[in-house]
Amino acid sequence: DAKTTQPNSMESNEEEPVHLPCNHSTISGTDYIHWYRQLPSQGPEYVIHGLTSNVNNRMASLAIAEDRKSSTLILHRATLRDAAVYYCPPARAPPSFGNEKLTFGTGTRLTIIP
Amino acid sequence: KAGVTQTPRYLIKTRGQQVTLSCSPISGHRSVSWYQQTPGQGLQFLFEYFSETQRNKGNFPGRFSGRQFSNSRSEMNVSTLELGDSALYLCASSPSGTTHLYTFGSGTRLTVV
């Protein structure tokens, strides 16, 4: 399984952009890069995913390095509600029936300072 | 629409006992995956069920088992509980197992004493 490396913790001021890095140097060419976050006392929540190109959605942007060995999740304007543990688990791109699972690392605990 | 429901939310069991946890997926979702979360090991994949069949299994001992019913509801069972089985057990449902379409439940917190 591919392994990921993330900083243990990061802090950011409210209403400022946040860049969360992830190193996934052993990622397979068929693995999607996902980002999930886990708010206190909840299960993980999907944020964004991509394969090779940068991606945007209403929650965040995902910047993927050209060699795909790293990615950065960008929260454009952090709010207190964004305080969570952020994970970047790779997973096989569908269809790969029977082999689609998320391999979570230790994640980054993001603290937002009011 | 209703989310993923896990019951019970909290459970305390004694070493050597067995436990059954339940997960009701989002309506229409046919895949249910189970994960164990502990402070030491983080989130680890247990198994995935799709249309009542186990499609994928993580590296856990045979004491951990599961099943899925025809309505896609899933249960996982842990027999002969050990102290190390204390964890948050999370299930995630998705339409067909696609990982970027996972919706997780809030989990069952199992404490083994």
CSV table of C-alpha atoms in Angstrom, one decimal:
chain,number,residue,atom,x,y,z
A,1,ASP,CA,0.0,0.0,0.0
A,2,ALA,CA,1.2,3.5,-0.7
A,3,LYS,CA,2.4,5.5,2.3
A,4,THR,CA,1.8,9.2,2.9
A,5,THR,CA,3.8,11.7,5.1
A,6,GLN,CA,2.2,14.8,6.5
A,7,PRO,CA,3.2,17.4,9.2
A,8,ASN,CA,1.7,16.4,12.6
A,9,SER,CA,0.2,19.8,13.1
A,10,MET,CA,-0.3,23.2,11.6
A,11,GLU,CA,-1.8,26.5,12.7
A,12,SER,CA,-3.5,29.2,10.7
A,13,ASN,CA,-5.3,32.4,11.4
A,14,GLU,CA,-9.0,32.6,10.7
A,15,GLU,CA,-9.9,34.1,7.3
A,16,GLU,CA,-6.4,33.4,5.9
A,17,PRO,CA,-5.5,30.8,3.3
A,18,VAL,CA,-4.1,27.5,4.5
A,19,HIS,CA,-1.8,25.2,2.5
A,20,LEU,CA,-1.7,21.6,3.8
A,21,PRO,CA,1.1,19.5,2.3
A,22,CYS,CA,1.2,15.7,1.7
A,23,ASN,CA,4.0,13.6,0.5
A,24,HIS,CA,3.0,10.4,-1.3
A,25,SER,CA,6.2,9.3,-3.0
A,26,THR,CA,5.2,5.7,-3.3
A,27,ILE,CA,1.9,6.4,-5.0
A,28,SER,CA,1.0,4.1,-7.9
A,29,GLY,CA,0.2,5.5,-11.3
A,30,THR,CA,-3.4,4.3,-10.9
A,31,ASP,CA,-4.0,5.8,-7.5
A,32,TYR,CA,-6.2,8.8,-6.9
A,33,ILE,CA,-5.1,11.3,-4.4
A,34,HIS,CA,-7.8,12.0,-1.9
A,35,TRP,CA,-8.2,14.4,1.0
A,36,TYR,CA,-10.5,13.7,3.9
A,37,ARG,CA,-10.9,15.5,7.1
A,38,GLN,CA,-12.1,14.5,10.5
A,39,LEU,CA,-13.9,17.0,12.7
A,40,PRO,CA,-14.0,16.2,16.5
A,41,SER,CA,-16.3,13.4,17.4
A,42,GLN,CA,-17.2,12.6,13.8
A,43,GLY,CA,-16.2,10.2,11.1
A,44,PRO,CA,-13.9,11.4,8.2
A,45,GLU,CA,-15.5,13.7,5.7
A,46,TYR,CA,-14.6,13.8,2.0
A,47,VAL,CA,-13.0,17.0,0.9
A,48,ILE,CA,-11.6,16.6,-2.6
A,49,HIS,CA,-9.7,14.1,-4.9
A,50,GLY,CA,-7.7,14.2,-8.1
A,51,LEU,CA,-5.5,12.1,-10.4
A,52,THR,CA,-3.1,14.4,-12.3
A,53,SER,CA,-4.6,17.8,-12.7
A,54,ASN,CA,-5.3,20.5,-10.1
A,55,VAL,CA,-8.9,20.4,-8.9
A,56,ASN,CA,-11.3,22.9,-7.3
A,57,ASN,CA,-14.6,22.4,-5.5
A,58,ARG,CA,-16.7,24.4,-3.1
A,59,MET,CA,-14.6,23.3,-0.1
A,60,ALA,CA,-11.0,23.5,-1.3
A,61,SER,CA,-8.5,23.3,-4.1
A,62,LEU,CA,-6.1,20.5,-4.7
A,63,ALA,CA,-2.7,21.2,-6.3
A,64,ILE,CA,-0.9,18.0,-7.5
A,65,ALA,CA,2.8,18.0,-8.3
A,66,GLU,CA,3.8,17.1,-11.9
A,67,ASP,CA,5.5,13.9,-10.7
A,68,ARG,CA,2.5,13.2,-8.4
A,69,LYS,CA,4.7,12.5,-5.5
A,70,SER,CA,3.2,15.3,-3.5
A,71,SER,CA,0.1,17.4,-3.3
A,72,THR,CA,-1.2,20.4,-1.4
A,73,LEU,CA,-4.7,21.0,-0.1
A,74,ILE,CA,-5.6,24.7,-0.2
A,75,LEU,CA,-8.3,26.1,2.0
A,76,HIS,CA,-8.8,29.6,0.6
A,77,ARG,CA,-10.2,31.3,3.7
A,78,ALA,CA,-10.0,29.3,6.8
A,79,THR,CA,-12.9,29.4,9.3
A,80,LEU,CA,-13.1,27.9,12.8
A,81,ARG,CA,-15.2,25.1,11.3
A,82,ASP,CA,-12.1,24.0,9.4
A,83,ALA,CA,-10.3,22.9,12.5
A,84,ALA,CA,-9.9,19.2,12.0
A,85,VAL,CA,-7.4,16.4,11.3
A,86,TYR,CA,-6.7,16.3,7.5
A,87,TYR,CA,-5.7,13.1,5.8
A,88,CYS,CA,-4.5,12.5,2.2
A,89,PRO,CA,-5.1,8.8,1.6
A,90,PRO,CA,-4.3,7.4,-1.8
A,91,ALA,CA,-6.7,4.8,-3.3
A,92,ARG,CA,-7.0,2.8,-6.5
A,93,ALA,CA,-8.9,4.6,-9.2
A,94,PRO,CA,-12.2,2.9,-10.1
A,95,PRO,CA,-13.0,0.6,-11.5
A,96,SER,CA,-10.8,-1.7,-9.5
A,97,PHE,CA,-13.5,-3.8,-7.9
A,98,GLY,CA,-12.3,-5.5,-4.8
A,99,ASN,CA,-9.3,-3.2,-4.3
A,100,GLU,CA,-10.8,0.1,-3.5
A,101,LYS,CA,-9.8,1.1,0.1
A,102,LEU,CA,-8.4,4.2,1.7
A,103,THR,CA,-4.9,3.9,3.3
A,104,PHE,CA,-4.9,6.6,5.9
A,105,GLY,CA,-1.7,8.0,7.4
A,106,THR,CA,-1.4,9.9,10.6
A,107,GLY,CA,-2.8,13.2,9.3
A,108,THR,CA,-2.3,16.9,10.1
A,109,ARG,CA,-4.1,18.4,13.0
A,110,LEU,CA,-5.1,21.9,11.8
A,111,THR,CA,-5.8,24.5,14.4
A,112,ILE,CA,-7.5,27.8,13.4
A,113,ILE,CA,-6.7,30.8,15.5
A,114,PRO,CA,-9.5,33.3,15.9
B,1,LYS,CA,-31.3,12.5,3.1
B,2,ALA,CA,-30.4,10.3,6.0
B,3,GLY,CA,-26.7,9.7,6.6
B,4,VAL,CA,-24.8,6.6,7.7
B,5,THR,CA,-26.1,5.3,11.0
B,6,GLN,CA,-24.0,3.3,13.3
B,7,THR,CA,-25.3,1.7,16.5
B,8,PRO,CA,-24.6,1.7,19.3
B,9,ARG,CA,-22.6,4.8,19.7
B,10,TYR,CA,-20.8,3.6,22.8
B,11,LEU,CA,-20.2,0.1,24.1
B,12,ILE,CA,-18.2,-1.3,27.1
B,13,LYS,CA,-17.3,-5.0,27.0
B,14,THR,CA,-15.2,-7.3,29.1
B,15,ARG,CA,-12.2,-9.2,27.8
B,16,GLY,CA,-13.2,-12.5,26.2
B,17,GLN,CA,-16.7,-11.4,25.3
B,18,GLN,CA,-17.9,-10.9,21.8
B,19,VAL,CA,-19.5,-7.8,20.3
B,20,THR,CA,-21.6,-7.0,17.2
B,21,LEU,CA,-21.7,-3.5,15.7
B,22,SER,CA,-24.2,-2.3,13.2
B,23,CYS,CA,-24.0,0.0,10.2
B,24,SER,CA,-27.0,1.3,8.1
B,25,PRO,CA,-25.7,2.8,4.9
B,26,ILE,CA,-27.2,5.6,2.9
B,27,SER,CA,-30.2,4.4,0.9
B,28,GLY,CA,-29.1,3.1,-2.5
B,29,HIS,CA,-25.5,2.5,-1.4
B,30,ARG,CA,-24.5,-1.0,-2.0
B,31,SER,CA,-20.9,-0.9,-0.5
B,32,VAL,CA,-20.1,-0.8,3.2
B,33,SER,CA,-16.5,-0.5,4.4
B,34,TRP,CA,-15.3,-0.8,8.0
B,35,TYR,CA,-12.3,1.0,9.6
B,36,GLN,CA,-10.8,0.8,13.0
B,37,GLN,CA,-9.3,4.0,14.5
B,38,THR,CA,-6.9,3.9,17.5
B,39,PRO,CA,-4.6,6.5,18.8
B,40,GLY,CA,-1.6,4.3,18.1
B,41,GLN,CA,-2.4,2.9,14.7
B,42,GLY,CA,-4.7,5.6,13.3
B,43,LEU,CA,-7.4,4.6,10.8
B,44,GLN,CA,-7.0,1.1,9.4
B,45,PHE,CA,-9.1,-0.7,6.9
B,46,LEU,CA,-10.9,-3.8,8.1
B,47,PHE,CA,-13.1,-5.0,5.2
B,48,GLU,CA,-15.5,-4.1,2.5
B,49,TYR,CA,-18.8,-5.6,1.6
B,50,PHE,CA,-20.6,-5.2,-1.7
B,51,SER,CA,-23.9,-6.8,-2.5
B,52,GLU,CA,-23.6,-9.2,0.5
B,53,THR,CA,-20.1,-10.4,-0.6
B,54,GLN,CA,-16.8,-9.5,1.1
B,55,ARG,CA,-14.7,-8.0,-1.6
B,56,ASN,CA,-11.6,-6.8,0.3
B,57,LYS,CA,-10.1,-7.5,3.6
B,58,GLY,CA,-7.4,-5.8,5.7
B,59,ASN,CA,-4.7,-7.3,7.9
B,60,PHE,CA,-6.8,-8.2,11.0
B,61,PRO,CA,-7.1,-11.5,12.8
B,62,GLY,CA,-9.9,-13.9,12.1
B,63,ARG,CA,-11.6,-12.7,15.3
B,64,PHE,CA,-12.9,-9.8,13.2
B,65,SER,CA,-15.6,-10.7,10.8
B,66,GLY,CA,-18.5,-9.1,9.1
B,67,ARG,CA,-21.5,-9.6,6.9
B,68,GLN,CA,-23.9,-7.6,4.8
B,69,PHE,CA,-27.6,-8.2,4.4
B,70,SER,CA,-29.8,-7.9,1.3
B,71,ASN,CA,-30.8,-4.4,2.3
B,72,SER,CA,-27.1,-3.4,2.4
B,73,ARG,CA,-27.0,-3.0,6.2
B,74,SER,CA,-23.8,-4.4,7.6
B,75,GLU,CA,-22.7,-5.8,10.9
B,76,MET,CA,-19.2,-6.5,12.1
B,77,ASN,CA,-18.4,-8.9,14.9
B,78,VAL,CA,-15.4,-9.2,17.1
B,79,SER,CA,-15.0,-12.4,19.1
B,80,THR,CA,-12.8,-13.1,22.2
B,81,LEU,CA,-12.3,-9.4,22.8
B,82,GLU,CA,-8.8,-8.1,23.8
B,83,LEU,CA,-7.9,-4.9,25.5
B,84,GLY,CA,-6.3,-3.8,22.3
B,85,ASP,CA,-9.6,-4.0,20.5
B,86,SER,CA,-10.7,-0.8,22.2
B,87,ALA,CA,-11.2,1.7,19.4
B,88,LEU,CA,-13.5,3.8,17.4
B,89,TYR,CA,-15.1,1.6,14.7
B,90,LEU,CA,-16.2,3.5,11.6
B,91,CYS,CA,-18.2,2.4,8.7
B,92,ALA,CA,-18.4,4.1,5.3
B,93,SER,CA,-21.0,3.6,2.6
B,94,SER,CA,-20.7,4.4,-1.0
B,95,PRO,CA,-22.7,3.6,-4.1
B,96,SER,CA,-20.3,0.9,-5.4
B,97,GLY,CA,-17.2,1.1,-3.3
B,98,THR,CA,-15.7,4.2,-5.0
B,99,THR,CA,-13.5,5.8,-2.4
B,100,HIS,CA,-14.2,9.4,-3.3
B,101,LEU,CA,-17.8,8.8,-2.7
B,102,TYR,CA,-17.5,7.5,0.8
B,103,THR,CA,-19.8,8.8,3.5
B,104,PHE,CA,-18.7,7.9,7.0
B,105,GLY,CA,-20.8,7.3,10.0
B,106,SER,CA,-19.9,8.8,13.4
B,107,GLY,CA,-18.6,5.5,14.6
B,108,THR,CA,-19.1,3.2,17.6
B,109,ARG,CA,-16.7,3.7,20.5
B,110,LEU,CA,-15.8,0.3,21.9
B,111,THR,CA,-14.1,0.0,25.2
B,112,VAL,CA,-12.8,-3.4,26.4
B,113,VAL,CA,-12.1,-3.7,30.1
